[in-house]
Every structure is written in C-alpha cells, then in structure tokens.
CSV table of C-alpha atoms and ligand atoms in Angstrom, one decimal:
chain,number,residue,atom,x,y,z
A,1,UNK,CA,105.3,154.1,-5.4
A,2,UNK,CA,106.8,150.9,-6.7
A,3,UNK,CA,104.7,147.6,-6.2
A,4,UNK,CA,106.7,144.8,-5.5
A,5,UNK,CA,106.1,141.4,-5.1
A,6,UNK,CA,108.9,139.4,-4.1
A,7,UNK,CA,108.8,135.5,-3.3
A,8,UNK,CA,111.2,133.7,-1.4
A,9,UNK,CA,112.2,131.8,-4.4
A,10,UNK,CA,112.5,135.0,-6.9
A,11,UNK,CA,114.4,137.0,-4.0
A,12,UNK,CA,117.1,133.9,-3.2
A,13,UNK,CA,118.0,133.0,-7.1
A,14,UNK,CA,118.6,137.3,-7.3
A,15,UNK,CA,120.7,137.4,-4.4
A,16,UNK,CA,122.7,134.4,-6.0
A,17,UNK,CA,122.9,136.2,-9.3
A,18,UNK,CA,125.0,138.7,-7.2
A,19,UNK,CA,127.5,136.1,-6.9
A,20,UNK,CA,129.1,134.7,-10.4
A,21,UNK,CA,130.3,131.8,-9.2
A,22,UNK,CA,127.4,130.3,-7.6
A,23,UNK,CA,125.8,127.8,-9.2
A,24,UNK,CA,122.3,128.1,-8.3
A,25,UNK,CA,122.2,124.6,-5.9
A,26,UNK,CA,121.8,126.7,-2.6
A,27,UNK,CA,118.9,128.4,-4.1
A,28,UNK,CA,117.3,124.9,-5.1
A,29,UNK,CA,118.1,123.8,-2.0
A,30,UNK,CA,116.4,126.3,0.0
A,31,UNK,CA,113.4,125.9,-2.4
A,32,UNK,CA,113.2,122.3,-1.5
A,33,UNK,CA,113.3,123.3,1.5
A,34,UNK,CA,110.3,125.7,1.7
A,35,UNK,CA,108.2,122.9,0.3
A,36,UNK,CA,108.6,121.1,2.9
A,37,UNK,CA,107.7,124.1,5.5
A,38,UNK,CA,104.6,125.0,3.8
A,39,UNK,CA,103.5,121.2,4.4
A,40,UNK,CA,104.6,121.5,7.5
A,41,UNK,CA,102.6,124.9,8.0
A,42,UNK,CA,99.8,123.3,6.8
A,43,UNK,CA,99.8,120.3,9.3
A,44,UNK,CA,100.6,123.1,12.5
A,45,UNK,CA,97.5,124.8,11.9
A,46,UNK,CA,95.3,121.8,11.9
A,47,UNK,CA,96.8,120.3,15.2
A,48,UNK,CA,94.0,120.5,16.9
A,49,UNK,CA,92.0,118.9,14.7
A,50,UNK,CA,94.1,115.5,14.6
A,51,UNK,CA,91.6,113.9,17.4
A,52,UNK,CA,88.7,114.9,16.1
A,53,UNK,CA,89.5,114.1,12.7
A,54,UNK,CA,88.9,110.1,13.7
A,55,UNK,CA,92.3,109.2,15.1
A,56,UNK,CA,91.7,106.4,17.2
A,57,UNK,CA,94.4,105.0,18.7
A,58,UNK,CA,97.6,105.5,16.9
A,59,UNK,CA,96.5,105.2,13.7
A,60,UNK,CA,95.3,107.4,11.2
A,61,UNK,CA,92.6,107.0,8.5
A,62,UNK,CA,94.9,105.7,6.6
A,63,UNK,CA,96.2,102.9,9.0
A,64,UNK,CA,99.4,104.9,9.2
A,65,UNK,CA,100.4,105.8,12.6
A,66,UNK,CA,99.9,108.8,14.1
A,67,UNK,CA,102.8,110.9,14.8
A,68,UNK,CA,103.8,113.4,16.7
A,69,UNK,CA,104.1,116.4,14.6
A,70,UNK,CA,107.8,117.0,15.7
A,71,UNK,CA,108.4,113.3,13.8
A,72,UNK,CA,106.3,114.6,11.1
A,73,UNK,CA,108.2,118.0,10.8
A,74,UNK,CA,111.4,115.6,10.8
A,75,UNK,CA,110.1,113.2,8.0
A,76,UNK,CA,109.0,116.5,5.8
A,77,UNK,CA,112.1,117.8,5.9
A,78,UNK,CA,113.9,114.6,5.1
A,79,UNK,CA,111.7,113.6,2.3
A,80,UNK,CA,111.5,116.9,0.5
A,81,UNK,CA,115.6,117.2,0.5
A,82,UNK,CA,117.0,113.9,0.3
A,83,UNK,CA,116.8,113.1,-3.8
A,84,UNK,CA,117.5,117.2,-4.5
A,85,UNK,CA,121.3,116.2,-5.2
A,86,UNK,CA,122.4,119.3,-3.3
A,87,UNK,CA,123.0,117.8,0.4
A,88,UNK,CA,126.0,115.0,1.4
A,89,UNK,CA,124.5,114.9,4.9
A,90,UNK,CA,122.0,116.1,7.3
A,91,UNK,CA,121.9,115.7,11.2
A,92,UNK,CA,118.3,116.8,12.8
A,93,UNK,CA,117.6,117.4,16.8
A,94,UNK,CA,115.5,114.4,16.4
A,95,UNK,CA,117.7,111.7,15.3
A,96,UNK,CA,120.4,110.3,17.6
A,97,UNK,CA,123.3,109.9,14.5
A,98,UNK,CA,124.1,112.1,11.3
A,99,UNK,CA,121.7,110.8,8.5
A,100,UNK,CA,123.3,109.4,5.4
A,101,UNK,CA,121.7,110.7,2.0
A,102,UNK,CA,120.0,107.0,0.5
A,103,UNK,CA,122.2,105.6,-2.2
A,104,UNK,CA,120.2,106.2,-5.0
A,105,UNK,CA,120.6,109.8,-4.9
A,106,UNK,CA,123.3,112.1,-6.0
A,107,UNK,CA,125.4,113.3,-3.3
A,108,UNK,CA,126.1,116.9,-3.1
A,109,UNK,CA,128.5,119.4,-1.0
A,110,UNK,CA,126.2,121.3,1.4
A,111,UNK,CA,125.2,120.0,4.8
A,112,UNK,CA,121.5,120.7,6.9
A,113,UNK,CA,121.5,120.4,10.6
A,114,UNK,CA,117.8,121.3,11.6
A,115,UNK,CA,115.0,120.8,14.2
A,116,UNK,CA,112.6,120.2,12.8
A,117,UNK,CA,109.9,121.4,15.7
A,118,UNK,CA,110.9,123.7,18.3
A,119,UNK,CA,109.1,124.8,21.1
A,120,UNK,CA,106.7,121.3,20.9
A,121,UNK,CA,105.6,121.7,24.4
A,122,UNK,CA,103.4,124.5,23.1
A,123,UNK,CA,101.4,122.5,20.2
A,124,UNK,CA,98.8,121.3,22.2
A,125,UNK,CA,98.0,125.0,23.5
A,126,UNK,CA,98.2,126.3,20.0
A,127,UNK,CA,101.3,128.8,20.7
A,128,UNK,CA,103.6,129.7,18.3
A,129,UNK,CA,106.1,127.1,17.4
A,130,UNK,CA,108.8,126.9,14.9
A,131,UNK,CA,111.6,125.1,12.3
A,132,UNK,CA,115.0,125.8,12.7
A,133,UNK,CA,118.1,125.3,10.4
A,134,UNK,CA,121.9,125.7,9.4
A,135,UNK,CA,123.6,125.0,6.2
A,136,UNK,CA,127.0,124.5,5.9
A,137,UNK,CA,129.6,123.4,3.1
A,138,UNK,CA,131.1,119.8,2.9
A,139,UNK,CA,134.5,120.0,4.6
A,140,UNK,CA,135.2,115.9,3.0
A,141,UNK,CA,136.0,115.6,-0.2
A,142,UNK,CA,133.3,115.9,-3.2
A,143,UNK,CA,131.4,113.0,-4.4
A,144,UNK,CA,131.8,110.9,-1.0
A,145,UNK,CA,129.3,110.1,2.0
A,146,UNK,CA,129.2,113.0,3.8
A,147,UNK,CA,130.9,112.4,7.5
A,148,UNK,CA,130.4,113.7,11.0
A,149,UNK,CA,133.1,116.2,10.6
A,150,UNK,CA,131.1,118.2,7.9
A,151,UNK,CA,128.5,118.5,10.6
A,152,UNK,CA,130.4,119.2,13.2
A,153,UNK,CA,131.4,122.5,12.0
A,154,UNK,CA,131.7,125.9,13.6
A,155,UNK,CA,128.8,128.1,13.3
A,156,UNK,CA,131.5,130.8,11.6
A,157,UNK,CA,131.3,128.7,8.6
A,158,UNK,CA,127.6,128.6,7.9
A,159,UNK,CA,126.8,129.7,4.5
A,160,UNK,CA,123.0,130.2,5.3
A,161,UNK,CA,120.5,130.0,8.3
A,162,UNK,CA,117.0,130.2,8.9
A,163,UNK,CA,113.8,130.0,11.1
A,164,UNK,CA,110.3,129.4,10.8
A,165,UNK,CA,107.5,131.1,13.0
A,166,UNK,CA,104.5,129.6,12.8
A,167,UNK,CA,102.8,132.1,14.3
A,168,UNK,CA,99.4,134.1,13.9
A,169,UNK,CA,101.0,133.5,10.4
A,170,UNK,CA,103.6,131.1,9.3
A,171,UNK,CA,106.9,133.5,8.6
A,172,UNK,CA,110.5,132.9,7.2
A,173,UNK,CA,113.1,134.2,7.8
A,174,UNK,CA,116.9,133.5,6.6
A,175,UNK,CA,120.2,135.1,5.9
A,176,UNK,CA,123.3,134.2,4.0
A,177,UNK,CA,125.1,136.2,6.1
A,178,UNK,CA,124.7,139.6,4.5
A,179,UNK,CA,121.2,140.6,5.3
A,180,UNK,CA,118.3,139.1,7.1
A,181,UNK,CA,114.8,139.0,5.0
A,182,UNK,CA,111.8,137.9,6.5
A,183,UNK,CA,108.8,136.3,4.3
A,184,UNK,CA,105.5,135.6,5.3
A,185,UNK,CA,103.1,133.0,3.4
A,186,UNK,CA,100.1,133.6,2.0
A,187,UNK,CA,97.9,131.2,2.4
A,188,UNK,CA,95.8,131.7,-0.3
A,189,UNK,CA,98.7,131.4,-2.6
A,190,UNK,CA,101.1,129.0,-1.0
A,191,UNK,CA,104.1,131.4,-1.9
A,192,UNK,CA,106.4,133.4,0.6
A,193,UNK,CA,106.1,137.0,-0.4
A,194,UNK,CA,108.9,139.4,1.2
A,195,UNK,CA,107.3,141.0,4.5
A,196,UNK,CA,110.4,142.3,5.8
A,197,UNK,CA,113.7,143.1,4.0
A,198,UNK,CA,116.3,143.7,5.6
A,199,UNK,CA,116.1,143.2,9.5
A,200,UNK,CA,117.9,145.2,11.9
A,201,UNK,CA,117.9,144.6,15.3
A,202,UNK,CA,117.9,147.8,17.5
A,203,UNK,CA,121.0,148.5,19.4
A,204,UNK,CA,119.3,148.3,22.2
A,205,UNK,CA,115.8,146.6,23.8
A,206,UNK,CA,113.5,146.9,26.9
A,207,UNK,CA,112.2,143.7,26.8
A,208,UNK,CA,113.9,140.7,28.5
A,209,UNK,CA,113.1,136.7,27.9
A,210,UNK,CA,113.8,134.3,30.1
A,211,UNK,CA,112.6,130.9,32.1
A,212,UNK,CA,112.3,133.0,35.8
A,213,UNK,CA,111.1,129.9,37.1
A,214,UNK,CA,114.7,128.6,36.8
A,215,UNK,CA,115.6,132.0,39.4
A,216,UNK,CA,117.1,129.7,42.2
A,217,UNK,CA,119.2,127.9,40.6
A,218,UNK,CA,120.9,131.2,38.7
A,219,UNK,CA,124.4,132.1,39.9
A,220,UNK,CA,124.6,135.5,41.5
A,221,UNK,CA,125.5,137.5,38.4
A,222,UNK,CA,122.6,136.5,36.4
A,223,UNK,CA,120.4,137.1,39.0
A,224,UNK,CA,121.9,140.6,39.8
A,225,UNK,CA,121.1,141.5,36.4
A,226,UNK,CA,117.9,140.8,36.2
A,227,UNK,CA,117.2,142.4,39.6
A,228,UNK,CA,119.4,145.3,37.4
A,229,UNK,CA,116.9,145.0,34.5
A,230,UNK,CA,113.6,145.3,37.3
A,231,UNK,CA,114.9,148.3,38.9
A,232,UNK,CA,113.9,151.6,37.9
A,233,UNK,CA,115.7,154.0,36.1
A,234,UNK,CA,114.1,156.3,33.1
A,235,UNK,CA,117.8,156.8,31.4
A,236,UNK,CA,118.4,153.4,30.5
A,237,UNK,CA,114.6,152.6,30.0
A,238,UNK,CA,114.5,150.4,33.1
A,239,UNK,CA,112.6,148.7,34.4
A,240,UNK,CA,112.5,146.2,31.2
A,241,UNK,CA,109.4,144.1,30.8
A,242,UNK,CA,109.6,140.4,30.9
A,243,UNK,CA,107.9,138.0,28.2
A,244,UNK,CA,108.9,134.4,27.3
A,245,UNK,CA,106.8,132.2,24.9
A,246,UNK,CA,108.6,128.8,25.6
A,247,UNK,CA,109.3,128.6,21.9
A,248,UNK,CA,113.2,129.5,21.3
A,249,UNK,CA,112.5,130.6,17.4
A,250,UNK,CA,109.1,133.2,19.2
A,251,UNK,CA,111.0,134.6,21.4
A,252,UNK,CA,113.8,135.3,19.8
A,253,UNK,CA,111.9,136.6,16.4
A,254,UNK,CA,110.3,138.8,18.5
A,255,UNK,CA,113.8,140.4,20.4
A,256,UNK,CA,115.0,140.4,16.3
A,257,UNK,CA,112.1,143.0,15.8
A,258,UNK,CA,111.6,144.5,19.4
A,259,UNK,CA,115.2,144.5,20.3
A,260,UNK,CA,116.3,143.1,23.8
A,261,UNK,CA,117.5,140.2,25.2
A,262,UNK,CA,116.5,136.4,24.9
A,263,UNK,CA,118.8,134.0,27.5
A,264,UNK,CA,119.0,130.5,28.6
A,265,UNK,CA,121.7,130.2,30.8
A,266,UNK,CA,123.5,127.3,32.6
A,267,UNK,CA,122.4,127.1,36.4
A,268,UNK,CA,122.7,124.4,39.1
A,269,UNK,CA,120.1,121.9,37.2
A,270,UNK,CA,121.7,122.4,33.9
A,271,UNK,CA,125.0,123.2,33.9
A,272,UNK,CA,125.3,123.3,30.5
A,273,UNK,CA,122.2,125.1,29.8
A,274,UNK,CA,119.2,123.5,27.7
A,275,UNK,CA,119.4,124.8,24.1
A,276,UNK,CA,121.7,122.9,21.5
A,277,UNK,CA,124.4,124.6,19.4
A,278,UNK,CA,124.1,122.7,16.3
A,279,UNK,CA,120.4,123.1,15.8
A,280,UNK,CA,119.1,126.2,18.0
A,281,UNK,CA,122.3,128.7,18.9
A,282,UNK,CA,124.2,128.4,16.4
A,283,UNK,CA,121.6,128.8,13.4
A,284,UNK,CA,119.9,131.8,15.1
A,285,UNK,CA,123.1,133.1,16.3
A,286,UNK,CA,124.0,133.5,12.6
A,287,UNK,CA,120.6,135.5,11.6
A,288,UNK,CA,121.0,137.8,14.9
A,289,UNK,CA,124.4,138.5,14.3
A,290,UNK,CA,123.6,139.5,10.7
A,291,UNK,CA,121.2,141.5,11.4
A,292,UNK,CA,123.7,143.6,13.5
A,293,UNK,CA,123.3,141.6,17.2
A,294,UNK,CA,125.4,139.7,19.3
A,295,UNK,CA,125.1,136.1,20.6
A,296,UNK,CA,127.5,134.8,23.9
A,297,UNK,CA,127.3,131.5,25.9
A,298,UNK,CA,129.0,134.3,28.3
A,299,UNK,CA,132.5,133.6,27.2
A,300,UNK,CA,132.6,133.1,24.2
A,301,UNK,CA,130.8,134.5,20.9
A,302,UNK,CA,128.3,131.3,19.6
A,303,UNK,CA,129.8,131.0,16.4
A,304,UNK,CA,133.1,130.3,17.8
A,305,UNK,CA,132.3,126.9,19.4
A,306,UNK,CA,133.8,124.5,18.6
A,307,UNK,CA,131.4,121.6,18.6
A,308,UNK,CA,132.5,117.9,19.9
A,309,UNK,CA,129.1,116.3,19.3
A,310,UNK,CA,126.2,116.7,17.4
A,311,UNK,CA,123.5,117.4,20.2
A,312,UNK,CA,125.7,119.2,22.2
A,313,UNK,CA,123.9,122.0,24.9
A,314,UNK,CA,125.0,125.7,25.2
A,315,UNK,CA,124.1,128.5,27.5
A,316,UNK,CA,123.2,131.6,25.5
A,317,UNK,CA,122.7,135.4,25.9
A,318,UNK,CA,121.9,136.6,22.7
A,319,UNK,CA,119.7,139.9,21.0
A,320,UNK,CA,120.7,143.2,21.3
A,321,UNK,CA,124.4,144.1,21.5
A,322,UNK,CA,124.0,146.9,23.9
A,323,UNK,CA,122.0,144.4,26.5
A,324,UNK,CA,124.4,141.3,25.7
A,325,UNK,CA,127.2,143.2,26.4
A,326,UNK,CA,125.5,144.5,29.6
A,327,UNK,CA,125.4,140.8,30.8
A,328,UNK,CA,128.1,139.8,29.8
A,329,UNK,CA,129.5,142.0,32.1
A,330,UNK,CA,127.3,141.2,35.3
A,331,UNK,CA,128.2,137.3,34.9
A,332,UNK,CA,131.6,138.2,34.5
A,333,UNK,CA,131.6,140.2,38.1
A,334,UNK,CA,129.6,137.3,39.7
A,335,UNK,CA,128.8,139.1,43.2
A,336,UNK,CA,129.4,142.4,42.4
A,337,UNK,CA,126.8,144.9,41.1
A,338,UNK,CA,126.8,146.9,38.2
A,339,UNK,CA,125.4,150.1,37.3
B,401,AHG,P1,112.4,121.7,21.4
B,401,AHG,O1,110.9,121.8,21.4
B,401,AHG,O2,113.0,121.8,20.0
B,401,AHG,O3,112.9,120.6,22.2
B,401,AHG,O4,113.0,123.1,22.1
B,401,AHG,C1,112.5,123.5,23.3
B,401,AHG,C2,113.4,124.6,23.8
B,401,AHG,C3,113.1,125.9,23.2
B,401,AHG,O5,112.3,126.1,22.1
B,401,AHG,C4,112.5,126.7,24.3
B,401,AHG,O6,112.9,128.0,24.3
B,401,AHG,C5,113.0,126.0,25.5
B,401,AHG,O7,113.2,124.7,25.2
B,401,AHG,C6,112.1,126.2,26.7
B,401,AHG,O8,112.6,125.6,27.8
B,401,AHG,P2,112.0,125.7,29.2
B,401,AHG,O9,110.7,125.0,29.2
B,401,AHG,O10,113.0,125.0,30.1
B,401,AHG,O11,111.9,127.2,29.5
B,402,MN,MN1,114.2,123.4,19.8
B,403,MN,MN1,112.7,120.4,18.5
C-alpha cells in the first residue's frame, strides 16, 4: 500500500503544475487563505468559551470589543488576503459595497466573494457552521482598482470555489472545476491533509433537506413533491428521510457525500428565496456541479445567472441530478402530480 500524505498546500501547487501557464498566484492565494480558516477554526471551537473567558460587556481582555464571530470570520479573511498581491477586489456577505484592496498593496487579477460565517444562528448551540467562497478572474484591466463588474460575474466563470465545515472536525473542501478534494485539519498539526479525493456525488439520494416550517407558504408543485418524496414506494427508495441542519455549507456537504437533495425555494414570504448567489449558490453550485451534480433556481442552471447586485437572493434545488431533475419537473407542472 502506498502512504500518502497530502496537504492542502502540496496537493493545490501539483494540481497547478498540471497547468504550464499558471503562475503559481491562485495557489498562494488559496494558501493565504487557509491561514485565515485555521484562525478562524480555532476561534469556532472556543465559542463557548468567549463568556466565561471574562468578557464583560463588549470588551475583551484586551479592551478590544467583542465581536460577533461572523465579524471576526469577516476580519480574518480580510486581513490574511489583502497585502498577498494576488486579489483586485473582494465583496463578503457582510459588507454592504465591494471592498477595495488598501493602497499600499499590490493589486492583483483574481476576485473573492465570500461569507465569511454561514449558518450563524447555530453558534450559540454549537452546530456545525461554515465559510464559504468564490474566486473569479478580473474582467477590468490589470493593474487598476478592481470594480463591481469583476464581482458581478457569472458563476460559469469561477476559476475556484470552496467551503468550510466546521464540524465534529473543521473540513475543506474546493474545486477548480475539475475535481472536488476534500481536506480535513489536524489539529495537532495545523495542516490540511487530504481526507477525500475526488468527490462524487451519487446520481441519486434518499435524503431530502429543507426548512418544512416554510410548508404553507410553498406553491403547489413544491409541496406535491415533497408529499411525492414521503410517500412510499421501494423502487425509487421512497419514502426519503428528511434532515436539515440550518447551516447551508452542512447540509449541503452532507447531500455532496450522501447524495440527495438540499432546497431553499422562493414561497409567499420570500419570493426570491433566502440564500444569496454571489456568496452561497453560486460557490457551492460550482463544487456540486463538479463533482458530477446539478444546481437549479428551477429555471435556470445557478451558474447561469446573471447577477445585477452583489447581495442578490436566489431560490435553489441543488444535489443530486436524478432528484433535481425530479423537481424540476414537479414545479414545472405546478398542480399536477407526478409519478
Ligand atoms: P448566514 O448565516 O450566512 O446568514 O446564512 C444562513 C442561511 C443558510 O446557512 C441556511 O441554510 C439558511 O440560512 C437557513 O435559513 P432558515 O432558518 O430560513 O431555514
Ligand atoms: Mn450563509
Ligand atoms: Mn454568513
């Protein structure tokens, strides 16, 4: 057998190699990057400690102000990319406006959309949360301020995505677009070691993951389906169970490995559903769609949006393609049932 030990730093600069005319920045860039997840790893598992650890107030031991750890997530991300020369401009679910690299740093042609902390409602209940982001390549010209139009790109044209589980332990997982690799820190050595190479999603799922609490508000072909996906039937492996973290990046890194389906939908209260393209659909669109799935707002494929603003909301139906394509075709016949 051969031992391997791959790390998330070793297994991006190889995959580079594979390409002669890259120039190595997208592999510092994601390295910068993982820096600033393994602080932020570090900080998610001692959430519960922040008030017992002396914060009174809002400040910290330090005087600094305590903050929530979506800000902090935010700040990490900001401060361990912003000098690396490799971004013209970044745009985070946090921040109203596209952020500007600071003068002082060299400007460089790839763009990160992120958020920073998804699924925050779950921190305090110590649930798996996550990070989130998109890279894309400067539409403006070279050398200039990156602008809103190199953020508001198609997801089509991202050259890399990834997510961050910080789970029972902290994985992540990116693609370039060929291949999905999943890597889970080690704790005891700070490093991302490859876990899972590879990833495939199955063709198929029993598992189904959305907010039922939302049911009344549904239009009648979503909730035909999943009165489809209760009923029983042993040929099509119905009747599917139901699980739904409240965390976007859990749920959906658990339809990557179990297969399935993961939906937020519009409905009556949000007709535009909740999730937003540039920082949730679109990045984990990409990653599910390499790995050989398929992500709709019902319409239209994700990654052919074309966005209008930065914190724009989609619905999405995304996971396996043989149970995106099955509602796809239910909220197409609205009304009418399928079999
Ligand atoms: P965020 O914490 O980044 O604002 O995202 C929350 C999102 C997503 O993670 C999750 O799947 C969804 O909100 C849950 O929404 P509901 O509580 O409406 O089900
Ligand atoms: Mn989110
Ligand atoms: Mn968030």
């Amino acid at each position: 057998m051969v031992f391997r030990f791959m790390t998330l730093e070793r297994h991006i600069i190889d995959a580079e190699r594979l390409h002669p005319e890259a120039t190595g920045e997208l592999s510092k860039l994601l390295s910068d990057l993982a820096i600033a997840i393994k602080v932020i790893s570090l900080q998610v598992n001692k959430a519960g400690l922040v008030d017992i650890l002396g914060m009174t107030g809002d400040k910290n031991v330090h005087g600094e102000s305590v903050r929530k750890l979506d800000m902090f997530a935010h700040d990490m991300v900001f401060r361990a990319i912003d000098h690396g020369g490799h971004l013209c401009i970044m745009a985070s679910e946090e921040e109203e406006d596209i952020i500007h690299i600071p003068t002082d740093f060299k400007i460089g042609k790839y763009v990160l959309l992120f958020d920073p902390m998804d699924g925050s409602s779950n921190i305090d209940v110590n649930i798996s949360i996550g990070t989130i982001f998109s890279i894309y390549r400067r539409v403006s010209p070279d050398g200039t301020p990156g602008t809103m139009e190199d953020c508001l790109q198609q997801g089509l044209e991202q050259i890399a995505a990834g997510y961050v589980v910080y789970g029972s332990s902290t994985m992540l997982v990116y693609t370039t677009g060929h291949g999905v690799h999943g890597f889970t820190l080690d704790p005891a050595l700070g490093e991302f070691i490859l876990s899972h190479e590879d990833m495939q999603i199955p063709q198929k799922g029993k598992i189904y993951s959305i907010n039922e609490g939302n049911h009344n508000y549904w239009d009648t072909g979503l909730k035909n389906y999943i009165k489809y996906l209760q009923d029983e039937d042993s040929k099509t492996e119905r009747p599917y169970s139901s699980r739904y973290v409240g965390s976007m990046v859990a749920d959906i890194h658990r339809t990557l490995i179990y297969g399935g389906i993961y939906m937020y939908p519009s409905d009556s209260k949000s007709p535009k559903g909740k999730l937003r393209l540039m920082y949730e659909c679109n990045p984990m669109s990409f990653i599910v769609e390499a790995a050989g799935g398929r992500a709709t707002n019902g319409q239209k494929r994700i990654l052919e949006i074309q966005p209008e603003n930065l914190h724009q909301r989609t619905p999405i139906f995304i996971g396996s393609k043989e149970d995106v394509l099955k509602v796809e075709e239910f909220i197409n016949n609205s009304g009418k049932t399928n079999s």
